[in-house]
């Protein structure tokens, strides 16, 4: 009986616009990637079907097993970081915004496991572990990225939505009702009167997310042919309205992050998500706004950009499976080789990223 050189897991980043998946070794190597648009308006069953198809794409029957010095990798589980409020203990979606129709109440872990079992493929019978997508992103950055080695870190994700994770010794803090980290639903003066995706008004996400930044640009009289926040950020040197919108959105986010840092006192703040690459005006405004809110004892608090890009949540989701496997202390599928898809079957995660 050969001894496996590496454990391997499937990590899945399930967001409102795309589902990205990767076959990940326990040293952080991504062996294969795949992704599809999220069937966000088709209901929970369609979303779970898409997740199962991605796992099957990464682990098709009959593919050659990867190995090191003749020893096969061992598949230990599937991890999913999903949009919504996730009860990671039960693997269920407690609540979700309208971005994913019918997602609230979905049995994320059980539904995925049942679909994988029905395929009879290499993933049948594997444990499925779940968490919020921002928490998964933070786990990836703590494992291999910008906050590796820290005892406390605040990871902020600004993109389609606005979220955050407080990591203590590498563990995301979930709160009593699994809601901890919803930074975008703190009140922000700049968002007064604006409807939030949660149906309340005046929340940070209504002014600081990517879609909110684009909407702000249009409200201020911007060019209606500009279709995304990414383009708005690219126009700041030539379009005064774009400049105004970016400054206002980044200021709102920065002030809120600074206030939260005063409460939590993290070693480092990591900024991630699609807007983290929005350009120097957004970044400089954000950094200055964070600093303007900090108590004197926090002067010099590092505010850094995430380093793992589109792989972060996939790596973090896989990390969920590895940590659970380590806690069990036994192999889930002894001596079972991992199979993965061909290069033609998978797409780079970077090509699927959206702000």
XYZ file of C-alpha atoms in Angstrom:
355
model
C 0.000 0.000 0.000
C 1.537 3.270 -1.077
C 1.616 6.311 1.205
C 0.101 9.434 -0.402
C 2.458 12.346 -0.833
C -0.267 14.992 -0.877
C -3.814 15.408 0.279
C -6.062 17.124 -2.226
C -9.433 18.886 -1.975
C -11.862 20.665 -4.250
C -12.382 24.306 -3.305
C -15.410 26.201 -4.624
C -16.098 29.944 -4.591
C -19.847 30.400 -5.065
C -20.689 34.032 -5.731
C -23.581 35.997 -7.129
C -22.152 36.189 -10.644
C -19.808 33.202 -11.010
C -18.909 29.855 -9.469
C -15.196 29.106 -9.551
C -13.624 25.808 -8.536
C -10.141 24.437 -8.143
C -8.476 21.124 -7.363
C -6.005 22.068 -4.644
C -3.129 20.238 -2.973
C -2.369 20.721 0.697
C 0.714 22.776 -0.222
C -1.505 25.324 -2.021
C -0.812 24.125 -5.564
C -3.868 24.499 -7.785
C -3.839 21.484 -10.090
C -6.878 22.429 -12.171
C -9.501 25.162 -12.373
C -13.004 25.469 -13.767
C -15.780 28.026 -13.631
C -19.290 28.798 -14.810
C -21.682 31.745 -14.473
C -23.940 31.377 -11.436
C -27.533 30.529 -12.437
C -28.548 33.171 -9.922
C -32.184 33.527 -11.028
C -32.916 29.812 -11.453
C -33.181 28.741 -7.816
C -31.190 26.693 -5.338
C -31.439 23.390 -7.205
C -29.916 24.914 -10.334
C -27.072 26.423 -8.315
C -26.333 23.125 -6.563
C -26.461 21.294 -9.893
C -23.872 23.729 -11.267
C -21.609 23.107 -8.247
C -21.809 19.341 -8.747
C -21.045 19.679 -12.456
C -17.928 21.700 -11.679
C -16.685 19.053 -9.256
C -17.294 16.394 -11.909
C -15.409 18.480 -14.459
C -12.384 18.625 -12.181
C -12.642 14.924 -11.279
C -13.872 13.038 -14.378
C -13.796 9.245 -14.414
C -10.898 7.742 -16.319
C -8.516 10.692 -16.143
C -4.875 10.084 -15.287
C -4.123 10.426 -11.594
C -1.511 13.029 -10.660
C 1.235 11.843 -8.369
C 4.671 12.586 -6.988
C 7.333 9.864 -7.288
C 4.626 7.372 -8.117
C 2.487 8.104 -5.049
C -1.074 9.245 -5.783
C -2.733 12.248 -4.232
C -5.579 11.445 -1.849
C -8.865 13.325 -2.130
C -10.095 14.331 1.346
C -13.138 16.541 0.783
C -14.951 19.413 -0.850
C -15.045 22.941 0.574
C -17.506 25.624 -0.503
C -17.369 29.338 0.251
C -20.786 30.710 -0.605
C -22.528 34.052 -0.773
C -25.104 34.488 1.976
C -25.277 33.912 5.700
C -23.954 30.375 6.126
C -24.376 28.081 9.125
C -21.076 26.271 8.658
C -21.921 23.689 11.310
C -25.049 22.506 9.522
C -23.953 23.423 6.025
C -27.091 25.453 5.351
C -27.813 28.917 3.964
C -29.470 30.856 6.775
C -30.209 33.987 4.750
C -29.316 35.518 1.404
C -29.982 38.655 -0.594
C -32.066 38.819 -3.750
C -28.874 38.377 -5.790
C -29.449 34.594 -5.514
C -33.098 33.674 -5.997
C -34.318 31.037 -3.527
C -30.899 30.615 -1.932
C -32.040 31.247 1.658
C -32.721 27.920 3.357
C -30.751 25.847 0.851
C -29.033 22.722 2.169
C -25.662 23.622 0.692
C -23.592 20.775 2.146
C -26.273 18.083 2.031
C -27.530 19.017 -1.424
C -24.039 19.036 -2.861
C -23.100 15.740 -1.200
C -26.264 14.069 -2.506
C -25.546 15.209 -6.050
C -21.953 13.996 -5.850
C -23.109 10.638 -4.503
C -25.564 10.299 -7.375
C -22.762 10.637 -9.913
C -20.910 7.618 -8.555
C -17.665 9.392 -9.445
C -14.488 10.015 -7.442
C -16.201 12.625 -5.251
C -19.052 10.335 -4.167
C -19.064 9.978 -0.390
C -16.708 12.864 0.264
C -17.503 15.230 3.158
C -18.647 18.703 2.089
C -17.657 21.680 4.251
C -19.132 25.169 3.918
C -18.642 28.767 4.986
C -19.406 32.275 3.822
C -17.459 33.275 0.692
C -15.720 36.216 2.382
C -14.634 33.945 5.232
C -13.254 31.515 2.643
C -11.393 34.375 0.979
C -9.883 35.348 4.340
C -8.864 31.750 5.043
C -6.975 31.689 1.756
C -5.147 34.925 2.537
C -4.238 33.674 6.019
C -3.026 30.325 4.677
C -0.879 31.569 1.814
C -1.418 35.298 1.337
C -1.277 38.780 2.791
C -2.002 37.938 6.437
C -0.172 34.622 6.717
C 1.308 34.167 10.168
C -0.767 36.828 11.913
C -2.698 36.219 15.130
C -5.411 38.769 14.296
C -6.392 40.141 10.911
C -9.319 42.060 9.455
C -9.914 41.034 5.848
C -12.232 43.333 3.882
C -13.757 42.302 0.558
C -15.146 45.043 -1.690
C -16.607 44.028 -5.003
C -20.123 42.960 -5.934
C -20.866 43.427 -2.224
C -18.927 44.567 0.833
C -17.975 42.077 3.522
C -15.278 41.357 6.061
C -13.818 38.651 8.254
C -12.133 38.869 11.622
C -9.526 36.115 11.871
C -8.309 35.016 15.291
C -5.395 32.562 15.031
C -6.488 31.864 11.473
C -10.098 31.069 12.377
C -12.987 33.198 11.019
C -15.331 34.489 13.703
C -18.938 33.665 12.810
C -20.964 35.165 15.636
C -23.923 33.679 17.486
C -26.162 33.760 14.392
C -23.519 33.299 11.660
C -23.792 36.964 10.609
C -20.410 38.265 11.813
C -18.453 40.061 9.113
C -21.258 41.804 7.236
C -19.368 45.077 7.065
C -21.496 46.285 4.176
C -24.519 46.486 6.450
C -23.081 48.985 8.870
C -24.632 52.463 8.566
C -22.657 54.999 6.539
C -23.439 58.700 6.372
C -22.527 58.769 2.672
C -25.263 56.210 1.987
C -28.090 58.090 3.725
C -31.384 57.402 1.960
C -29.943 54.765 -0.388
C -31.589 51.347 -0.491
C -29.291 48.460 0.445
C -29.447 44.930 -1.001
C -30.689 43.736 2.418
C -33.816 45.955 1.988
C -32.711 48.447 4.652
C -31.418 51.892 3.739
C -28.263 53.854 4.482
C -25.880 50.897 4.661
C -22.264 51.013 3.466
C -22.829 48.516 0.665
C -25.277 50.946 -0.964
C -22.429 53.394 -1.614
C -19.159 51.408 -1.538
C -19.733 48.188 -3.524
C -18.874 47.934 -7.215
C -22.495 48.141 -8.432
C -23.159 51.005 -5.971
C -20.133 52.936 -7.237
C -21.389 52.586 -10.800
C -24.884 53.674 -9.760
C -23.418 56.665 -7.920
C -21.521 57.709 -11.034
C -24.731 57.663 -13.052
C -26.673 59.573 -10.368
C -24.027 62.280 -10.402
C -24.555 62.750 -14.133
C -21.930 60.410 -15.529
C -21.859 59.031 -19.067
C -24.742 56.528 -19.346
C -22.755 54.430 -21.816
C -20.293 53.519 -19.037
C -21.488 50.124 -17.871
C -19.286 48.991 -14.947
C -17.471 50.242 -11.874
C -14.223 49.029 -13.402
C -14.627 51.476 -16.286
C -15.608 54.285 -13.903
C -12.345 53.765 -12.027
C -10.391 53.855 -15.279
C -11.873 57.269 -16.152
C -10.887 59.185 -13.007
C -8.072 61.108 -14.722
C -10.299 62.373 -17.530
C -13.846 62.420 -16.143
C -14.532 64.697 -13.131
C -17.732 62.819 -12.327
C -15.847 59.512 -12.187
C -13.274 61.158 -9.916
C -16.010 62.414 -7.584
C -17.785 59.055 -7.448
C -14.636 57.069 -6.696
C -13.548 59.472 -3.949
C -16.961 59.371 -2.275
C -17.253 55.569 -2.385
C -13.684 54.962 -1.207
C -14.057 57.520 1.585
C -17.175 55.793 2.889
C -15.460 52.412 2.916
C -12.271 53.753 4.483
C -14.031 55.583 7.302
C -16.026 52.474 8.188
C -12.964 50.224 8.109
C -11.113 52.674 10.335
C -13.933 52.663 12.857
C -14.083 48.876 12.915
C -10.296 48.726 13.357
C -10.648 50.938 16.445
C -13.020 48.360 17.902
C -11.079 45.211 16.952
C -7.401 46.309 16.988
C -6.159 43.844 14.321
C -2.486 43.341 13.450
C -3.239 44.111 9.814
C -6.116 45.098 7.534
C -6.215 43.282 4.187
C -8.258 44.788 1.349
C -9.498 42.295 -1.214
C -12.196 41.890 -3.834
C -12.659 43.368 -7.287
C -12.343 46.982 -6.133
C -8.934 46.365 -4.548
C -7.515 46.784 -8.042
C -9.583 49.880 -8.825
C -6.591 52.163 -9.195
C -4.492 54.616 -7.240
C -7.235 57.192 -6.595
C -9.512 54.598 -4.973
C -6.659 53.047 -2.988
C -5.108 56.330 -1.839
C -8.493 57.702 -0.790
C -9.349 54.511 1.073
C -6.013 54.433 2.913
C -6.246 58.104 3.914
C -9.821 57.650 5.131
C -8.893 54.642 7.256
C -6.024 56.599 8.819
C -8.255 59.602 9.501
C -10.510 57.516 11.749
C -7.867 55.612 13.712
C -7.226 56.267 17.378
C -3.655 57.422 18.074
C -2.700 54.011 19.452
C -3.435 52.506 16.035
C -1.332 54.963 14.026
C 0.657 53.022 11.472
C -1.801 50.124 11.282
C -0.828 48.261 8.076
C -3.497 48.410 5.383
C -2.394 46.115 2.569
C -3.844 44.633 -0.567
C -4.659 40.939 -0.812
C -2.131 38.880 -2.740
C -3.974 35.783 -3.951
C -6.376 37.419 -6.403
C -9.093 35.188 -7.812
C -7.618 32.089 -6.194
C -8.121 33.275 -2.595
C -11.641 31.971 -1.927
C -11.002 28.728 -3.806
C -7.867 28.120 -1.730
C -9.688 29.067 1.452
C -12.585 26.746 0.645
C -10.150 23.894 0.057
C -8.516 24.800 3.356
C -11.863 24.122 5.059
C -11.630 20.516 3.867
C -7.986 20.152 4.897
C -8.581 21.531 8.397
C -11.588 19.246 8.890
C -9.546 16.290 7.667
C -6.734 17.127 10.103
C -9.272 17.356 12.928
C -10.625 13.910 12.087
C -7.105 12.508 12.020
C -7.967 9.816 9.471
C -8.027 9.613 5.690
C -11.469 9.870 4.117
C -10.640 7.904 0.982
C -7.561 5.741 1.763
C -5.292 5.253 -1.219
C -7.876 6.628 -3.660
C -6.121 8.494 -6.464
C -7.275 11.960 -7.420
C -8.370 12.433 -11.017
C -8.461 15.817 -12.691
C -9.615 17.344 -15.958
C -7.590 18.160 -19.020
C -6.310 21.649 -19.766
C -8.956 22.025 -22.449
C -11.726 21.452 -19.906
C -10.810 24.161 -17.434
C -10.594 27.935 -17.457
C -8.249 30.198 -15.451
C -9.956 31.812 -12.473
C -8.467 35.176 -13.384
C -10.470 35.240 -16.578
C -13.685 34.836 -14.573
C -13.100 37.639 -12.084
C -15.531 40.560 -11.997
C -15.379 43.764 -9.955
